[in-house]
Every structure is written in C-alpha cells, then in structure tokens.
Amino acid sequence: MKKSVLKVTSMLLLTGIVAGTLSGCKTKQEVKTSGNVTAGFHATGLPIVDNPVTLKVLTTRWGNMGDSFTKNQWLIDLEAKTNVKIEWQVESLNDWGTKKSTLLASGDLPDIIIGSQTFNDADILNNLSLFVPVDDLVKKYMPNYSEALNKLPELKKAVTFPDGKMYSFGKNLPKRPKTRNQPIINKTWLDRLGLKEPTNLDELYNVLLAFKTKDPNGNGKADEIPITGNGNLNGDLLNPFGITDINDSNMIVNNDGTLTFYPTSEQYKDGLKWLNKLYIAGIIDPQAFTQDNTMMTSKNQDPNAARVGFTYAWTPDADFGKWSSQYIAIAPIKGPDGKQYAGGDVNGVYSINRNEALITTNCKNPEIAARWIDEFYTGEASIQNFWGAIGTVINKNSDGTYTLNSPPAGTSADAWYWDQSLRDFGPKYVSADFQQKIKLSPQSGDGLKVELSKLADPYVVTSYPNVMYTNEENQELPTLTTDINTYVGQMRAQFVIKGGIDEGWDAYVKKLKDMGLEKLIKIRTDAYNRYQNVK
C-alpha cells in the first residue's frame, strides 16, 4: 500500500512540473530526463522542447548596424518551430574591445555567443572554463553539423583546438569564389594603345611601361601611375613567382607538403628583383611605400581622370569607383617557370572559419542550445542567414533553385544583406549539392566575383591555412612577428627601391635568424602539423 501511494504521489508531482513553463536556459531544473536536460526536451525532431525556453544570445555587428537582422523571417519561424525563444544582445564592434574584456573578467556570459568577431582564439583559450567542449553534444544532438564535419574535413581541422577538442562551431559560407585577389588592368588604356592583355612578366612589363609613357588616359598630362600602393606594395604582385599568402603568415606550402618562410626563399628574391626593375623604369609609384590608404584611394579614384593602370583586387569596383567600368580582371600572369599561380582556397576564400557559435558554461541546458544551433546547419537556413529570408531577399523558384532579389532603390546589395541577415557571422553549412541550386547574377555583387574567379580557379595553390596556436605560442608570436615582419617590410622596400639584393641577401637572412626566425618557423610548423593531423 505504501508503495502505491508513493508511486501516485510521484506521478502527480512529475505531471505538475512538466506542465510548468520553463523560463530559460538558466531556469532552476527540478526535473531532468538525462544529464542536464530539462523534461520536455526532444533529442530529435521539432519542437526542441514542449514548453517555451528562453536563451540569451550575444552577437556583435560592424559599426551601427544594430539588430535589424533579428527580424529575419527564418529566425522568427525558428522560434515558433523549436519553442526556443531568443533574447538577443547585440553589441557594436566599435567599442567591443573594452566591453569584451570586462565581460570575460566577470564571467557573466549569456548562454550562446554568435560570430567569430565576438571572441577570438586567444579569448577562448585564455578562458576555457567559460565555454563548453561541444564534441559530445555534436555526436548526440547535432546531425546537421555532424554531416558538415564529415563532408568537409577542412572545417573539422579549423574548429579543433590544440587540445584536440572543439569549443566552438564553425561555418562554411555559400557560393564563395575560390580565388581571392586577381590581376585587374585598365582595358580602356589597353585598347587606346592597341595592346593585348598581358599573359607573362615580359608582356606585363611592356604594357605597364606603355601606360607610364604614352598618355593612355588622354588628358595630355604625364599623370598615369601603372602601379601604386598604400605603405607597402600589394603582396599579390609576387603571385607569378609562386608566392601566395591569403592569411598573411609569410609561409608557403610546398608541393611536398613542407613549409617555407618565403621572405628568405629564392623565388621571393627573384620577385623583388623584378619589382626593382619596375621601380627603376618608373612603373611603381615612388610614394607606394610611404602613403596611406587614403592617398592611394585618391589616386585610384581621381575624379578628373583614371590614373592607375594595374593592381590586384577582389573586383574592379572595389578599388576604382567611378572608373570601374574601364577595368577588367585577367587570368593570372605566368611566372619565370611558365606557370600560373593564384592565391585562394579551393573550398572558397574565407568560407571556412571557427568560433561562429559558442555555448557558455552558464547555460544550464547546453543540449537545448546545441539543438537550436544545429538548425542553422542546413542549406536553406544557411543561405537565409547569409543573404536574407526566402520571400524577402531570396526567391525560391519552382525548379528548386534559389535566386537573389534586387535590393531596394538607393541600397547596395551588400548593405541589404547585412541588414537582413547575420551575413558573414554565425553558423552555416552549404553542401556541394545545395551549392548547385543557388543561382547568382554574374553581373554584380557575390555573383560577379564568383564569375571573375573562374579565370584563376584552376591555378589556386594551397596556402598556409588559418591554423590555431596554443596559449604558449600565442604569447611568443606577437614579439616575433612584430619584429620580423617589420624588418621584412623595411628590407622589401629597400630592395625594391635601391636594389642591391644579391649583395645584401646574406646579411638580411642572418639578421632574421638573429631575431628568432627559427623559433617562428617552428611555431608555424607545429601549428600546421596539428592542423593536418586532425581526423
């Protein structure tokens, strides 16, 4: 009799608790199904919970963008489907540095962090006790993200921390070009001078010399500048010599998988000799090593006439403003070995990244948080969180494809996308099959860059990846890279402007070694090996 009474009493208590509304991830948990999971939680399917749960989510935005993205219809629908309500905290990156330090010091974090600009590798590594290792959560509750990690090995490598665990979730952006910057040349000038698009270094030299001496802008002034710069020459000018460095590491990955610190390599030496030849001929702007970006832009976009002939850039309109229509992208310039090289990533330039979402140890129900984040890792979810919602920014066509609508009058496409979505920030994954369903206009925006990228995609070489460093390595790197990179830059300018690289080479290399080059190379190599060994 006693046992029956106890059993009935227990059932009544359980029924009463389940019927109660859950107020959030920090709600006092009185009944649990397993581990830390609240009653009413579903490991699969929707809703995620039977009764509404509120999660606090922090993210950051550029400038004064605000929280307009939270009105994205997909995010609104997600709340209804999952029963997970979101209390957004949106901070501007303008003053985030100070706020971030205070927040980390206090440990008073919300349940979820969104966006790699919010907390970086060092922030996480120095405060591991504030963030949940997510490996087990991924296996148990995140089928969409598990698929992404399995199908995209580079994503798994990017998100694995030096201790072999995952503390953050990554992203894979849709429809990214494989090539970063491309050679951009003034086609109007070529046509006026009766010249063909250059294909190798000799042809490029002759074209640029003609740009300098034959008044291709037709204003009767000797004001043409074939190549300029903003305090340093564009590193992509060394691409024909097999040097590509999209992550600014000063490292290149050789064909056999070994690494080289390229500022001490023979191809770098040959590249600077070629640039010195251009400088002597007056092809390189004498102010290229001293002016700032504002001065360079004033030349690229001089309101009176097009003045700059050649550069490496994302797209022509990224640099040349009102004169953009005069410029075209061309195929990579062949180097001394007759081969073409392009800096980029076969998975999409800057498409893969880590730290796009984190679950904090303040979250009492990380399983609910993990399931909510997993909803972002479908094709439709990802494109709506990169461009905007279906029905607003995106049109879903009857044939199963997706196209982008035109932005409102007076608004650029990119500004519209940032207004309507998380854009670059936040969890995303678009499979190779789903990528084929996305149809972008080749005339502007993201679609134009993808189209231009095709000129160079076959020549993209493996760059030193976006690796992760240990705390100890992060403590050593700033001093090493500041001193070494500064000296490399100073000597690059000297070798280009004054020449003498053969005579000064040995002393230059010795000075770098004295500054700790071997230690820097070891740190880069150790981090690269850890990255490559992730399975």
Tab-separated table of C-alpha atoms in Angstrom, residues 3 43 81 101 138 153 247 312 348 358 366 383 390 442 483 487 500 514:
chain	number	residue	atom	x	y	z
A	3	LYS	CA	4.487	1.830	-2.437
A	43	ALA	CA	16.670	14.775	-28.748
A	81	LYS	CA	9.104	25.666	-34.644
A	101	SER	CA	37.499	42.385	-21.508
A	138	VAL	CA	27.712	17.275	-31.644
A	153	PRO	CA	37.391	17.821	-43.467
A	247	ASN	CA	46.377	34.510	-44.372
A	312	TYR	CA	45.422	43.026	-57.646
A	348	GLY	CA	36.017	29.070	-51.068
A	358	LEU	CA	29.883	29.002	-28.626
A	366	PRO	CA	23.560	23.044	-23.388
A	383	ILE	CA	21.529	30.995	-47.276
A	390	ILE	CA	13.169	33.462	-48.507
A	442	PRO	CA	27.133	37.221	-62.753
A	483	ASP	CA	59.968	42.436	-35.116
A	487	TYR	CA	62.200	44.149	-40.734
A	500	GLY	CA	71.368	45.519	-54.106
A	514	ASP	CA	69.150	36.590	-35.034
